[in-house]
Structures are given as structure tokens and as C-alpha cells.
Amino acid sequence: MLPVSFKIRSKVQLLYCLPMPPLTLATRLEGDLGERVFEQLRRLTEISCWHRSSYESDALWQLYAGACTSLGRLSASAATFRLEAQHKGEEFWGGNVKYVGLLHERLRINAIGKFWHKHMAFSSKREFRLRISLSFAEEFGVTVPEQRIRAPFDFDMLVDRIFLDPSLEPQDVQLTRKSAEMASLGDRVRVSSLLGTPRYT
């Protein structure tokens, strides 16, 4: 069983479990062949990552600011996703990332477990991940998009707060605020705390 923790808007932690997928020969392979198997698995896997800390991280902005203009905070579960309406829904797997010293320790886990392990240097992120595997869909002839999939979700349920990147240009701040207003989330936009002046007394 894999523990799952969702932070809902009341800031209460809901803890429950999802079953881990069964281990297969492919997930136990090691070495070069195992890496190739993992690369194929990664091609058919979509990951959604969430920063669980109560405060922003400057390192987080430096890592991801070029890829997005704002960050949301997880507050509720997602609905079933289907690549095509006539097919069975893809399974969601979720859990907190475990941080290990990969410079000194070799991971001896199945390929699926690798999605929930990262190097200790990133431990300040306190990351939670949701995973969708598209391998079952591909087996049944569904075309898997080369770019990311777009899974529908309820903004009001999912987004608790939106933090603006401290390095955003004014026009990008305005665009983000306008988009939030269009989604009825304007009151949840927050200016980055990293722009404030620290108080030492």
C-alpha cells in the first residue's frame, strides 16, 4: 500500500492508502536493460508534482520559474481521466516523495517506485506526486500524445492559493491575475513572500 496525503482547503490532512501496482519482471530489472525499461515507462507516465511546505522556496522558483508563471497548492483529489471517452479510466497513483542520498546509496526498488524517490538535495520541496500511467491505453491502440496530457479538474476544488513568481514581469503578473479572475480565483492570488522585507525583531 502507498500512503497518500491530500491537503484540503481547511488545512486538515487526509491520510488514506492506494494499492501499489503489482511488481512484474520488467519492474525488477536492473542495469542497462532496466534503465531502458524505465525510460519506456517514463514515456508512458504523467506526473503532477506538488510542493507541500507551508512557505515558498526560493530554490523551487529557480528550478521551475521558466516553466510556469505561478504555482498552485493541492487541496483536493482529482477525477478519473480517460485518454479517449470509450476506454477505461487510467489509474491514479499518489504519495509523498522519499528523499535519499543518491551519491552514496543505490536505489534497489521497482521501476514504478522510482517515481517517488529523489536526491536528498531536493528534500526542501517536500514533494507530493500524482501519477497516471498510459501504458494500458497504448496496449489497446490508443495514441499517446507526445506532449503532456490535459486532464480536466475543478479549479475551485483543487486550487487553494496561487503564488506569483517573484521575478515575473508586470505584464505577466497582469495576465496571471486576469486568468485567475476568469476562473473565479482572483481572491486566491498571492504576491510572493520573497518580495517582502524580513523582520528580525
Coordinates of C-alpha atoms in Angstrom, one line a residue:
M1 CA 0.0 0.0 0.0
L2 CA 1.2 3.5 -0.8
P3 CA 0.3 6.3 1.7
V4 CA -1.4 9.3 0.1
S5 CA -1.8 12.7 1.7
F6 CA -4.0 15.4 0.3
K7 CA -4.0 18.9 1.8
I8 CA -7.6 20.2 1.7
R9 CA -8.5 23.9 2.0
S10 CA -9.3 23.6 5.7
K11 CA -5.6 22.6 6.1
V12 CA -6.6 19.3 7.5
Q13 CA -4.5 16.3 6.4
L14 CA -6.5 13.4 5.0
L15 CA -4.5 10.2 5.0
Y16 CA -5.5 7.1 3.3
C17 CA -4.0 4.4 1.1
L18 CA -4.0 3.4 -2.6
P19 CA -2.8 -0.1 -3.6
M20 CA 0.6 -0.3 -5.2
P21 CA 0.6 -1.8 -8.7
P22 CA 1.9 -5.4 -8.8
L23 CA 5.6 -6.0 -9.5
T24 CA 6.4 -7.6 -12.8
L25 CA 9.6 -8.9 -14.3
A26 CA 10.1 -5.6 -16.1
T27 CA 9.9 -3.6 -12.9
R28 CA 12.5 -5.7 -11.2
L29 CA 15.2 -5.5 -14.0
E30 CA 18.4 -3.7 -13.2
G31 CA 21.4 -2.4 -15.1
D32 CA 21.2 -1.1 -18.7
L33 CA 18.2 -3.1 -19.7
G34 CA 16.4 -2.0 -16.6
E35 CA 17.2 1.7 -17.4
R36 CA 15.7 1.2 -20.9
V37 CA 12.6 -0.4 -19.5
F38 CA 12.3 2.6 -17.1
E39 CA 12.7 5.1 -20.0
Q40 CA 9.8 3.4 -21.8
L41 CA 7.8 3.5 -18.6
R42 CA 8.6 7.2 -18.1
R43 CA 7.4 7.9 -21.7
L44 CA 4.0 6.5 -20.8
T45 CA 3.8 8.2 -17.4
E46 CA 2.4 11.6 -16.5
I47 CA 3.5 13.1 -13.2
S48 CA 1.9 16.0 -11.3
C49 CA 4.2 17.4 -8.6
W50 CA 3.1 19.5 -5.6
H51 CA 5.2 21.4 -3.1
R52 CA 3.8 20.6 0.4
S53 CA 5.7 23.1 2.5
S54 CA 3.8 25.9 4.2
Y55 CA 6.1 28.5 2.7
E56 CA 7.6 29.3 -0.6
S57 CA 11.0 28.0 -1.6
D58 CA 13.5 30.2 -3.5
A59 CA 15.1 27.0 -4.9
L60 CA 11.7 26.0 -6.2
W61 CA 11.2 29.2 -8.1
Q62 CA 14.7 29.0 -9.5
L63 CA 14.1 25.4 -10.7
Y64 CA 10.6 26.0 -12.2
A65 CA 10.1 29.7 -12.9
G66 CA 11.0 29.2 -16.6
A67 CA 8.3 26.5 -17.0
C68 CA 5.3 28.3 -15.3
T69 CA 4.2 31.7 -14.2
S70 CA 2.5 30.6 -10.9
L71 CA 2.2 27.7 -8.5
G72 CA -0.9 26.2 -7.1
R73 CA -1.3 24.3 -3.9
L74 CA -3.0 20.9 -3.8
S75 CA -6.3 20.9 -1.9
A76 CA -8.5 18.0 -3.2
S77 CA -8.4 14.8 -5.2
A78 CA -8.6 14.6 -9.0
A79 CA -11.3 12.9 -11.1
T80 CA -10.9 9.8 -13.4
F81 CA -9.0 10.6 -16.5
R82 CA -9.6 8.9 -19.9
L83 CA -7.4 9.4 -23.0
E84 CA -10.5 8.5 -25.1
A85 CA -14.1 8.5 -23.8
Q86 CA -14.8 4.9 -24.8
H87 CA -11.9 3.5 -22.9
K88 CA -11.5 2.6 -19.2
G89 CA -10.2 5.4 -17.0
E90 CA -6.5 5.5 -16.2
E91 CA -5.4 4.8 -12.7
F92 CA -4.1 7.5 -10.4
W93 CA -1.3 6.6 -8.0
G94 CA -0.1 9.1 -5.4
G95 CA 2.2 9.6 -2.5
N96 CA 4.9 11.6 -0.8
V97 CA 8.4 11.6 -2.4
K98 CA 11.1 9.9 -0.3
Y99 CA 14.5 11.7 -0.4
V100 CA 17.7 9.6 -0.4
G101 CA 21.4 10.3 -0.8
L102 CA 21.8 9.0 -4.3
L103 CA 25.5 9.9 -4.3
H104 CA 26.1 7.2 -1.7
E105 CA 23.1 4.9 -2.0
R106 CA 21.9 2.9 -5.0
L107 CA 18.1 2.5 -5.3
R108 CA 17.1 -1.1 -5.3
I109 CA 13.4 -0.6 -5.9
N110 CA 11.0 -1.4 -8.7
A111 CA 10.7 0.9 -11.7
I112 CA 7.4 2.4 -10.5
G113 CA 8.8 3.2 -7.1
K114 CA 11.5 5.3 -8.8
F115 CA 8.8 8.0 -9.5
W116 CA 8.6 8.6 -5.7
H117 CA 12.3 8.8 -4.9
K118 CA 14.6 11.9 -5.4
H119 CA 18.0 13.0 -4.4
M120 CA 18.3 14.4 -0.8
A121 CA 19.4 17.8 -2.3
F122 CA 15.7 18.4 -3.2
S123 CA 14.3 17.5 0.2
S124 CA 13.2 21.1 1.0
K125 CA 10.5 20.7 -1.6
R126 CA 8.6 18.1 0.5
E127 CA 7.0 16.9 -2.7
F128 CA 3.8 15.0 -3.2
R129 CA 3.2 13.3 -6.6
L130 CA 0.3 12.1 -8.6
R131 CA 1.0 9.6 -11.4
I132 CA -1.1 8.5 -14.3
S133 CA 0.2 5.6 -16.4
L134 CA -0.8 5.5 -20.1
S135 CA 0.8 2.1 -20.8
F136 CA -2.6 0.3 -20.6
A137 CA -4.1 2.7 -23.1
E138 CA -1.3 2.2 -25.6
E139 CA -1.6 -1.5 -25.4
F140 CA -5.2 -1.1 -26.7
G141 CA -4.1 1.1 -29.6
V142 CA -4.9 4.5 -28.2
T143 CA -2.5 7.1 -29.5
V144 CA -0.5 8.6 -26.6
P145 CA 0.2 12.3 -27.0
E146 CA 3.9 13.2 -27.4
Q147 CA 3.4 16.3 -25.3
R148 CA 1.7 16.4 -21.9
I149 CA -1.9 15.3 -21.5
R150 CA -4.5 17.7 -20.3
A151 CA -6.6 16.3 -17.5
P152 CA -9.8 18.2 -16.6
F153 CA -10.3 19.2 -13.0
D154 CA -12.3 21.5 -10.8
F155 CA -10.3 24.7 -10.2
D156 CA -12.4 25.7 -7.2
M157 CA -11.8 22.4 -5.5
L158 CA -8.2 21.9 -6.5
V159 CA -6.6 25.4 -6.1
D160 CA -6.2 26.8 -2.6
R161 CA -3.8 29.7 -3.4
I162 CA -1.9 31.0 -6.4
F163 CA 1.6 32.4 -5.7
L164 CA 3.1 34.7 -8.3
D165 CA 6.7 34.2 -9.3
P166 CA 8.8 37.0 -7.6
S167 CA 10.6 37.5 -10.9
L168 CA 7.5 38.0 -13.1
E169 CA 7.3 41.0 -15.4
P170 CA 4.4 43.3 -14.7
Q171 CA 2.6 42.2 -17.9
D172 CA 2.8 38.6 -16.8
V173 CA 1.5 39.4 -13.4
Q174 CA -1.4 41.1 -15.0
L175 CA -2.0 38.2 -17.3
T176 CA -1.9 35.7 -14.4
R177 CA -4.3 37.8 -12.4
K178 CA -6.7 38.1 -15.3
S179 CA -6.7 34.3 -15.9
A180 CA -7.4 33.8 -12.2
E181 CA -10.3 36.2 -12.3
M182 CA -11.7 34.4 -15.4
A183 CA -11.6 31.1 -13.3
S184 CA -13.2 32.9 -10.3
L185 CA -10.0 32.5 -8.4
G186 CA -8.9 36.2 -8.2
D187 CA -9.2 36.3 -4.4
R188 CA -6.7 33.4 -4.1
V189 CA -3.8 35.2 -5.9
R190 CA -0.9 36.0 -3.6
V191 CA 2.2 38.1 -4.1
S192 CA 5.4 36.1 -3.4
S193 CA 6.6 36.4 0.2
L194 CA 10.1 36.5 -1.2
L195 CA 9.5 40.1 -2.3
G196 CA 8.9 41.3 1.3
T197 CA 11.4 42.7 3.8
P198 CA 12.4 40.2 6.5
R199 CA 11.7 41.2 10.1
Y200 CA 14.4 40.3 12.6
T201 CA 12.7 41.7 15.7

